[in-house]
Short mmCIF file of C-alpha atoms in Angstrom, two decimals:
data_model
loop_
_atom_site.label_atom_id
_atom_site.label_comp_id
_atom_site.label_asym_id
_atom_site.label_seq_id
_atom_site.Cartn_x
_atom_site.Cartn_y
_atom_site.Cartn_z
CA MET A 1 227.09 117.36 65.32
CA LYS A 2 225.52 117.88 68.54
CA SER A 3 224.64 115.12 70.98
CA TYR A 4 220.83 113.57 70.78
CA SER A 5 220.41 115.44 74.99
CA GLU A 6 221.79 119.02 73.39
CA ILE A 7 218.69 118.78 70.75
CA LEU A 8 216.28 117.68 72.95
CA ASP A 9 217.27 120.56 75.39
CA TYR A 10 217.10 122.82 72.27
CA LEU A 11 213.53 121.76 71.52
CA TYR A 12 212.07 121.60 74.96
CA SER A 13 214.06 124.79 76.52
CA GLN A 14 214.28 126.93 73.85
CA LEU A 15 210.89 126.65 71.55
CA PRO A 16 207.63 127.53 73.25
CA MET A 17 205.74 124.21 73.94
CA PHE A 18 202.00 124.17 74.75
CA GLN A 19 202.51 120.84 76.83
CA ARG A 20 204.47 122.25 79.24
CA THR A 21 203.57 126.02 79.43
CA GLY A 22 200.29 126.29 77.70
CA ALA A 23 198.39 128.92 75.87
CA VAL A 24 201.60 131.28 75.28
CA ALA A 25 202.91 128.38 72.88
CA TYR A 26 199.88 128.43 71.06
CA LYS A 27 199.72 130.18 67.52
CA ASN A 28 196.93 131.45 65.91
CA THR A 29 198.41 131.25 62.41
CA LEU A 30 199.95 128.91 60.24
CA GLU A 31 202.70 131.59 59.07
CA ASN A 32 205.43 129.53 60.59
CA THR A 33 204.18 126.45 59.29
CA ASN A 34 204.23 126.78 55.94
CA ALA A 35 207.60 128.91 55.97
CA LEU A 36 209.00 125.60 57.62
CA ASP A 37 207.08 123.51 54.89
CA GLU A 38 208.87 125.83 52.19
CA MET A 39 212.27 125.70 53.92
CA PHE A 40 212.15 121.79 53.55
CA ASN A 41 210.81 121.96 50.04
CA TYR A 42 206.82 120.76 50.66
CA PRO A 43 207.47 117.40 52.11
CA HIS A 44 203.94 116.70 52.93
CA ARG A 45 203.30 116.61 49.44
CA GLN A 46 204.85 113.82 48.75
CA PHE A 47 203.17 111.00 50.74
CA LYS A 48 199.32 110.27 51.39
CA THR A 49 197.89 110.81 54.28
CA VAL A 50 194.78 110.70 56.58
CA HIS A 51 194.05 113.53 58.90
CA VAL A 52 192.43 112.64 62.33
CA ALA A 53 190.96 115.13 64.71
CA GLY A 54 188.85 115.54 67.96
CA THR A 55 188.50 116.02 71.29
CA ASN A 56 188.74 112.48 72.63
CA GLY A 57 189.76 109.46 70.91
CA LYS A 58 191.92 110.68 68.26
CA GLY A 59 195.26 109.23 69.41
CA SER A 60 193.16 105.72 69.93
CA VAL A 61 191.94 106.09 66.18
CA SER A 62 195.17 106.99 64.38
CA HIS A 63 197.04 104.17 66.25
CA MET A 64 194.00 101.70 65.07
CA LEU A 65 194.17 102.79 61.56
CA ALA A 66 198.10 103.00 61.32
CA SER A 67 197.75 99.28 62.56
CA ILE A 68 195.49 98.20 59.82
CA LEU A 69 197.53 99.84 57.13
CA GLN A 70 200.74 98.27 58.35
CA GLU A 71 198.87 94.67 58.40
CA ALA A 72 197.90 95.52 55.08
CA GLY A 73 201.48 95.67 53.89
CA TYR A 74 201.64 99.44 53.69
CA ARG A 75 204.82 101.54 54.85
CA VAL A 76 202.70 103.87 57.19
CA GLY A 77 203.92 106.73 59.34
CA LEU A 78 202.31 107.54 62.29
CA TYR A 79 202.38 111.40 63.92
CA THR A 80 200.69 111.74 67.26
CA SER A 81 201.23 113.97 70.16
CA PRO A 82 201.98 114.06 73.25
CA HIS A 83 204.57 111.67 73.94
CA LEU A 84 204.62 109.77 77.17
CA ILE A 85 208.12 108.92 77.76
CA ASP A 86 210.37 109.40 74.69
CA PHE A 87 210.10 112.33 72.45
CA ARG A 88 210.56 109.94 69.52
CA GLU A 89 207.14 108.07 70.19
CA ARG A 90 205.66 111.05 68.29
CA ILE A 91 207.24 110.10 64.72
CA ARG A 92 206.92 106.47 63.90
CA ILE A 93 207.03 103.96 60.66
CA ASN A 94 205.31 100.70 60.99
CA GLY A 95 206.07 101.21 64.40
CA LYS A 96 209.68 101.89 65.04
CA MET A 97 210.27 105.39 66.52
CA ILE A 98 212.42 107.97 64.29
CA SER A 99 215.98 107.44 65.74
CA GLU A 100 218.07 109.75 67.72
CA GLU A 101 220.19 110.55 64.56
CA ASP A 102 217.69 111.90 62.50
CA VAL A 103 215.94 114.04 64.89
CA VAL A 104 219.54 115.52 65.31
CA SER A 105 220.33 115.80 61.63
CA PHE A 106 216.55 117.45 61.35
CA VAL A 107 217.21 119.99 63.70
CA GLU A 108 220.70 121.19 62.78
CA ARG A 109 219.68 121.23 59.29
CA PHE A 110 216.86 123.60 60.48
CA GLN A 111 219.46 125.64 62.50
CA GLU A 112 221.65 125.94 59.31
CA MET A 113 219.02 127.27 57.20
CA ASN A 114 217.25 129.38 59.70
CA LYS A 115 220.57 131.39 59.92
CA ALA A 116 219.26 133.96 57.60
CA ARG A 117 215.68 133.96 58.43
CA SER A 118 215.52 134.16 61.90
CA MET A 119 212.14 131.90 62.18
CA GLU A 120 211.05 131.36 65.68
CA PRO A 121 208.61 128.30 65.33
CA SER A 122 207.20 126.50 68.41
CA PHE A 123 208.00 123.15 69.73
CA PHE A 124 205.01 121.40 67.95
CA GLU A 125 205.85 123.55 64.52
CA MET A 126 209.13 122.14 64.43
CA THR A 127 207.92 118.69 65.34
CA VAL A 128 205.18 118.73 62.65
CA ALA A 129 207.94 119.87 60.34
CA MET A 130 210.24 117.08 61.29
CA ALA A 131 207.76 114.73 60.76
CA PHE A 132 206.81 115.35 57.57
CA ASP A 133 210.37 115.54 56.51
CA TYR A 134 211.29 112.42 57.94
CA PHE A 135 208.20 110.46 56.02
CA ARG A 136 208.97 111.88 53.03
CA ASN A 137 212.66 110.59 53.02
CA ARG A 138 211.97 107.29 54.38
CA ARG A 139 209.04 106.90 51.22
CA VAL A 140 205.91 106.08 53.52
CA ASP A 141 202.82 105.03 51.69
CA ILE A 142 200.63 107.08 53.99
CA GLY A 143 201.18 108.93 57.14
CA ILE A 144 198.31 108.78 59.74
CA ILE A 145 198.66 112.47 61.11
CA GLU A 146 196.68 113.43 64.43
CA VAL A 147 195.96 116.96 65.25
CA GLY A 148 197.67 118.71 68.01
CA LEU A 149 195.00 121.15 69.27
CA GLY A 150 191.77 122.05 67.36
CA GLY A 151 192.09 121.95 63.78
CA ARG A 152 191.78 125.02 61.53
CA LEU A 153 194.67 126.52 62.72
CA ASP A 154 196.84 123.21 63.86
CA SER A 155 199.87 122.93 62.29
CA THR A 156 199.09 119.62 60.55
CA ASN A 157 196.58 121.37 58.96
CA ILE A 158 198.41 122.25 55.20
CA ILE A 159 197.79 118.62 54.34
CA LEU A 160 195.46 117.47 51.79
CA PRO A 161 194.07 113.78 53.08
CA GLU A 162 192.63 111.03 51.42
CA VAL A 163 189.86 111.23 54.42
CA SER A 164 189.82 113.42 57.45
CA VAL A 165 188.69 112.09 60.82
CA ILE A 166 186.61 113.65 63.62
CA THR A 167 185.77 111.44 66.66
CA ASN A 168 183.95 113.62 68.92
CA ILE A 169 183.34 117.09 70.43
CA SER A 170 183.59 117.92 74.19
CA LEU A 171 184.51 120.82 76.26
CA ASP A 172 188.21 121.38 76.45
CA HIS A 173 191.14 123.66 75.64
CA MET A 174 188.08 126.38 75.77
CA ALA A 175 190.41 129.50 76.39
CA LEU A 176 191.75 128.97 72.77
CA LEU A 177 189.18 127.17 70.88
CA GLY A 178 185.64 128.46 72.50
CA ASN A 179 183.35 128.36 75.46
CA THR A 180 180.50 126.21 73.52
CA ILE A 181 180.24 122.66 71.78
CA PRO A 182 179.56 124.26 68.25
CA VAL A 183 182.02 126.79 68.24
CA ILE A 184 184.50 124.03 69.28
CA ALA A 185 183.10 122.15 66.95
CA ALA A 186 184.12 124.85 64.09
CA GLU A 187 187.43 124.59 64.73
CA LYS A 188 187.57 120.95 64.62
CA ALA A 189 185.63 120.98 61.34
CA GLY A 190 188.60 123.11 59.88
CA ILE A 191 190.25 119.91 58.85
CA ILE A 192 187.80 119.30 56.18
CA LYS A 193 188.96 119.72 53.11
CA LYS A 194 187.67 120.62 49.38
CA GLN A 195 185.97 117.18 48.10
CA VAL A 196 187.82 115.09 50.81
CA PRO A 197 185.37 112.52 52.42
CA VAL A 198 185.03 113.38 56.27
CA VAL A 199 184.19 110.74 58.79
CA ILE A 200 182.34 111.80 62.19
CA SER A 201 182.71 109.05 64.83
CA GLU A 202 180.24 109.90 67.02
CA SER A 203 177.21 111.86 66.22
CA ASP A 204 175.46 114.53 68.43
CA ASP A 205 172.78 116.84 67.80
CA GLU A 206 175.05 119.61 69.54
CA TYR A 207 177.28 119.67 66.65
CA ASN A 208 175.87 117.41 63.74
CA PHE A 209 174.79 120.50 61.88
CA VAL A 210 178.12 122.43 62.13
CA PHE A 211 180.00 119.46 60.45
CA ARG A 212 177.58 119.10 57.54
CA MET A 213 177.27 122.88 57.06
CA LYS A 214 181.37 122.82 56.81
CA ALA A 215 180.95 119.66 54.59
CA GLN A 216 178.35 121.23 52.06
CA GLU A 217 180.16 124.45 51.77
CA MET A 218 183.54 122.36 50.94
CA GLY A 219 181.61 119.87 48.71
CA SER A 220 182.54 117.28 50.85
CA PRO A 221 181.00 113.99 51.60
CA ILE A 222 180.00 113.16 55.03
CA VAL A 223 179.29 110.43 57.34
CA PHE A 224 178.58 109.50 60.67
CA ALA A 225 180.22 106.35 61.38
CA ASP A 226 177.94 105.54 64.40
CA GLN A 227 174.64 105.86 61.90
CA ASP A 228 176.32 102.66 60.53
CA TYR A 229 178.69 100.71 62.47
CA MET A 230 177.33 100.17 66.13
CA VAL A 231 178.59 98.16 68.90
CA ASP A 232 176.24 94.97 69.48
CA HIS A 233 178.14 93.57 72.10
CA SER A 234 181.51 93.60 74.10
CA THR A 235 183.14 91.33 76.47
CA LEU A 236 186.34 91.87 78.68
CA LEU A 237 188.61 88.66 78.67
CA PRO A 238 190.90 87.99 81.38
CA GLU A 239 194.11 87.87 79.28
CA GLY A 240 193.62 91.70 78.87
CA LYS A 241 191.77 92.05 75.79
CA GLN A 242 188.10 92.42 74.92
CA ILE A 243 185.94 91.55 72.13
CA PHE A 244 183.66 93.22 70.05
CA ASN A 245 180.33 92.41 67.85
CA PHE A 246 179.58 94.93 65.26
CA SER A 247 176.53 95.66 63.66
CA LYS A 248 175.95 97.58 60.17
CA GLN A 249 172.89 99.48 59.53
CA GLY A 250 171.32 96.74 61.99
CA ARG A 251 172.47 93.83 60.73
CA LEU A 252 175.67 91.69 62.32
CA LEU A 253 178.21 92.05 60.58
CA ILE A 254 181.65 91.50 62.57
CA THR A 255 181.51 88.87 65.28
CA ASN A 256 184.36 88.26 67.93
CA MET A 257 186.80 91.48 66.66
CA THR A 258 189.30 91.21 69.57
CA SER A 259 191.15 94.48 70.60
CA ASP A 260 194.19 94.83 72.56
CA LEU A 261 193.00 98.52 73.93
CA LEU A 262 190.68 98.39 76.72
CA GLY A 263 187.99 100.49 77.72
CA TYR A 264 184.42 99.68 76.27
CA TYR A 265 184.41 103.32 74.81
CA GLN A 266 186.77 101.94 72.14
CA GLY A 267 183.82 100.21 70.28
CA LYS A 268 183.10 103.90 69.20
CA ASN A 269 186.43 104.68 68.49
CA ILE A 270 186.35 101.27 66.42
CA ALA A 271 183.13 102.30 64.34
CA GLY A 272 184.98 105.60 63.13
CA VAL A 273 187.81 103.22 61.93
CA LEU A 274 186.11 100.84 60.31
CA LYS A 275 183.88 103.58 58.21
CA THR A 276 187.38 105.17 57.41
CA VAL A 277 188.76 101.97 56.10
CA GLU A 278 185.53 101.60 54.38
CA ILE A 279 186.60 104.87 52.12
CA LEU A 280 189.88 104.14 51.80
CA THR A 281 188.76 100.71 50.44
CA ASP A 282 186.57 102.55 47.93
CA GLN A 283 189.29 104.99 46.88
CA GLY A 284 191.62 101.74 45.83
CA TRP A 285 193.67 100.73 49.08
CA LYS A 286 194.07 97.29 49.60
CA ILE A 287 192.67 96.24 52.95
CA GLY A 288 191.22 93.15 53.49
CA ARG A 289 188.95 91.56 56.47
CA ASP A 290 192.04 89.75 58.02
CA ASN A 291 193.97 93.06 57.80
CA ILE A 292 191.19 94.98 59.66
CA CYS A 293 190.97 92.31 62.45
CA LYS A 294 194.76 91.84 62.73
CA GLY A 295 195.06 95.33 62.99
CA ILE A 296 192.45 96.03 65.48
CA GLU A 297 194.12 93.06 67.73
CA ARG A 298 197.60 94.46 67.36
CA VAL A 299 197.48 97.96 67.94
CA LYS A 300 199.97 98.14 70.91
CA GLN A 301 202.04 95.55 69.10
CA ASN A 302 202.50 97.06 66.00
CA THR A 303 202.40 100.92 66.87
CA GLY A 304 203.60 101.33 70.46
CA LEU A 305 200.52 102.84 72.26
CA ARG A 306 200.10 103.23 76.09
CA GLY A 307 197.66 104.52 78.80
CA ARG A 308 194.63 104.08 77.18
CA TRP A 309 193.00 102.43 79.77
CA GLU A 310 196.07 100.18 80.51
CA ILE A 311 195.79 97.40 83.18
CA VAL A 312 199.63 97.80 84.73
CA GLY A 313 199.04 95.64 87.70
CA HIS A 314 196.87 93.07 89.51
CA HIS A 315 195.83 92.37 93.17
CA PRO A 316 195.32 95.30 93.40
CA GLU A 317 194.12 96.24 89.44
CA VAL A 318 196.09 99.40 88.82
CA ILE A 319 195.04 101.35 85.85
CA CYS A 320 196.57 104.23 83.63
CA ASP A 321 194.20 106.13 81.27
CA THR A 322 195.15 109.58 79.80
CA GLY A 323 191.65 111.10 79.81
CA HIS A 324 191.85 114.28 80.90
CA ASN A 325 189.00 116.54 80.38
CA GLU A 326 185.15 116.45 80.79
CA GLY A 327 184.56 114.21 77.98
CA GLY A 328 187.22 111.43 78.83
CA ILE A 329 186.89 111.94 82.38
CA ARG A 330 183.01 110.98 81.77
CA LEU A 331 183.94 107.86 80.30
CA VAL A 332 186.85 107.07 82.71
CA VAL A 333 183.95 107.24 85.76
CA GLU A 334 181.52 105.28 83.63
CA GLN A 335 184.18 102.52 83.09
CA LEU A 336 185.09 102.51 86.73
CA SER A 337 181.44 102.16 87.64
CA ARG A 338 181.20 98.41 85.97
CA MET A 339 183.95 97.19 87.60
CA LYS A 340 183.98 95.06 90.72
CA ALA A 341 185.73 96.43 93.62
CA ASN A 342 185.94 96.87 97.55
CA LYS A 343 187.42 100.00 97.51
CA PHE A 344 188.66 102.73 94.27
CA HIS A 345 191.85 104.77 95.03
CA ILE A 346 192.28 107.44 92.64
CA VAL A 347 195.58 109.38 91.90
CA LEU A 348 194.68 112.31 90.48
CA GLY A 349 196.48 115.00 88.68
CA MET A 350 195.61 118.05 86.33
CA VAL A 351 196.97 120.99 84.18
CA SER A 352 195.59 124.54 85.67
CA ASP A 353 193.77 125.51 82.34
CA LYS A 354 191.64 122.67 82.19
CA ASP A 355 187.93 123.21 83.90
CA VAL A 356 189.24 121.29 86.82
CA ASP A 357 185.78 121.91 88.78
CA HIS A 358 183.72 120.53 86.27
CA VAL A 359 185.70 117.61 86.21
CA LEU A 360 185.54 117.02 89.67
CA LYS A 361 182.30 116.69 89.80
CA LEU A 362 182.00 113.93 87.75
CA LEU A 363 184.24 111.84 89.78
CA PRO A 364 182.93 109.08 92.56
CA THR A 365 182.70 110.88 96.22
CA ASP A 366 183.21 107.11 97.82
CA ALA A 367 186.85 106.66 96.69
CA VAL A 368 190.07 107.37 98.11
CA TYR A 369 191.89 110.50 96.44
CA TYR A 370 195.68 111.24 95.92
CA PHE A 371 196.12 114.24 94.98
CA THR A 372 199.41 115.24 92.67
CA GLN A 373 200.89 117.27 90.34
CA ALA A 374 203.14 116.13 87.09
CA GLY A 375 206.48 117.61 86.88
CA ILE A 376 205.56 120.25 84.47
CA PRO A 377 204.89 123.97 84.93
CA ARG A 378 201.24 123.66 83.59
CA ALA A 379 200.51 121.44 86.24
CA LEU A 380 197.83 122.42 88.87
CA ASP A 381 199.58 122.27 92.44
CA SER A 382 197.95 119.31 94.25
CA ASN A 383 197.08 121.49 97.40
CA ILE A 384 194.84 123.75 95.18
CA LEU A 385 193.55 120.75 93.75
CA LYS A 386 192.58 119.09 96.95
CA ARG A 387 190.97 122.01 98.32
CA LYS A 388 188.72 122.03 94.99
CA ALA A 389 187.99 118.79 95.60
CA ASP A 390 187.08 118.76 99.32
CA VAL A 391 184.60 121.54 98.12
CA VAL A 392 182.66 118.68 96.15
CA GLY A 393 182.95 116.15 98.52
CA LEU A 394 186.25 114.19 97.28
CA HIS A 395 188.57 113.93 100.14
CA GLY A 396 192.16 112.75 100.48
CA ARG A 397 195.79 114.07 100.75
CA ALA A 398 197.95 115.74 98.88
CA PHE A 399 201.55 114.76 97.45
CA SER A 400 204.06 117.02 95.51
CA SER A 401 204.93 114.29 92.60
CA VAL A 402 203.12 111.46 91.14
CA LYS A 403 205.25 108.50 91.97
CA GLU A 404 204.75 109.60 95.54
CA ALA A 405 200.93 109.65 95.41
CA ALA A 406 200.91 106.41 93.55
CA ASN A 407 203.21 104.79 95.93
CA GLU A 408 200.96 105.51 99.05
CA ALA A 409 198.32 104.24 97.10
CA LEU A 410 199.37 100.85 96.49
CA ARG A 411 200.64 100.60 100.28
CA ASN A 412 196.69 101.45 101.01
CA ALA A 413 194.92 99.29 98.63
CA GLY A 414 193.98 95.88 99.39
CA THR A 415 194.33 92.82 96.62
CA GLU A 416 190.59 93.13 95.68
CA ASP A 417 190.47 97.04 95.26
CA VAL A 418 191.60 99.17 91.96
CA VAL A 419 193.85 102.02 92.04
CA TYR A 420 193.21 104.63 89.05
CA ILE A 421 195.93 106.98 88.05
CA GLY A 422 195.35 109.82 85.56
CA GLY A 423 193.43 113.10 85.02
CA SER A 424 196.21 114.19 82.75
CA THR A 425 198.38 112.55 80.27
CA PHE A 426 201.51 114.01 82.16
CA VAL A 427 200.66 112.20 85.26
CA VAL A 428 200.37 108.83 83.20
CA ALA A 429 203.87 109.75 81.77
CA ASP A 430 205.30 110.37 84.78
CA TYR A 431 204.12 107.04 86.41
CA PHE A 432 205.60 105.64 83.57
CA SER A 433 208.58 107.08 83.39
#
């Protein structure tokens, strides 16, 4: 038997990996996914699922749903991507990561069976197959499955879920998904299955019609969560939690719902979660009000989620967030604008295939910047990022590593300042590692 480190080396270095290398690893067909599914005897057919897509918020929604179902007493599989520190973060059951032994066993079984086939799957295709096989073997009651990229051609899109959830749409991965919001929405709408209910967390006139048309074509009931559930009030607590009040169709429904996920934008994600749980309950899943409230309050505890407006230090306040596209950064900037600080210090890195120029124009010009790059091939060189930022009036220095940039920001920041670390999931990952 190979060691876990040998198997990781195989997964990272011998399989095309989008997170590291970009579009070269993207497959525009489900051929390998279907072949892997057949190889392992169709594991995804052996457990129920919820499918979650969207540009921003799909990770938070996936973890919230898993936490709620876990609180309701179900054995819950959770598949998400990318990971921050440990590959095994991608595949969990009731918050516990897949073991190193199970990762090794799956890959070795694949390699043995593949001798006669010579299949060349991508990293993502392999990890999806691993997750489905693991969930089947460990007899989960339900799997919360997060889409990796897009929807229609994503490797997760072989499942027939109880509910399909799409959080929102903004410009991202345009080279692969399309250059306009409606075109990108059509790719995300590819997860809508025949007669399977679909929840859209955030409605928008720019893409609502795309989802309505696809749902009508598939005979699928469609609901827009923010037309039912609305955040009536939110308060940030000193102990690092926030409280929401929710109204349903104009009437106050839930008061003092506590969330361990910060960021006011989580209210929009929770609205989609509440509507999804409502549909699951109508289908016969036993989920009580107490399960919902405890699930929202204990997301990080139950699932291990990190990197969503995570406060990692005080005096100065140090915040990490994985928002990495125009929509995500817009929310980050709005959240920062609500904070009181003598000075903002922004440690920023991005990947080279993002629309960097549009993102930079959203950022505040009165902050001090520390431009950096994560340790992956896709990372945009920090000196190039600095030059692009100079054009739009964002000034600072370039650093060759995230740790170097963050350390300099912390040295310069006063106790009443705020240090923000982000721009890319991989920047946050490098800071945590």
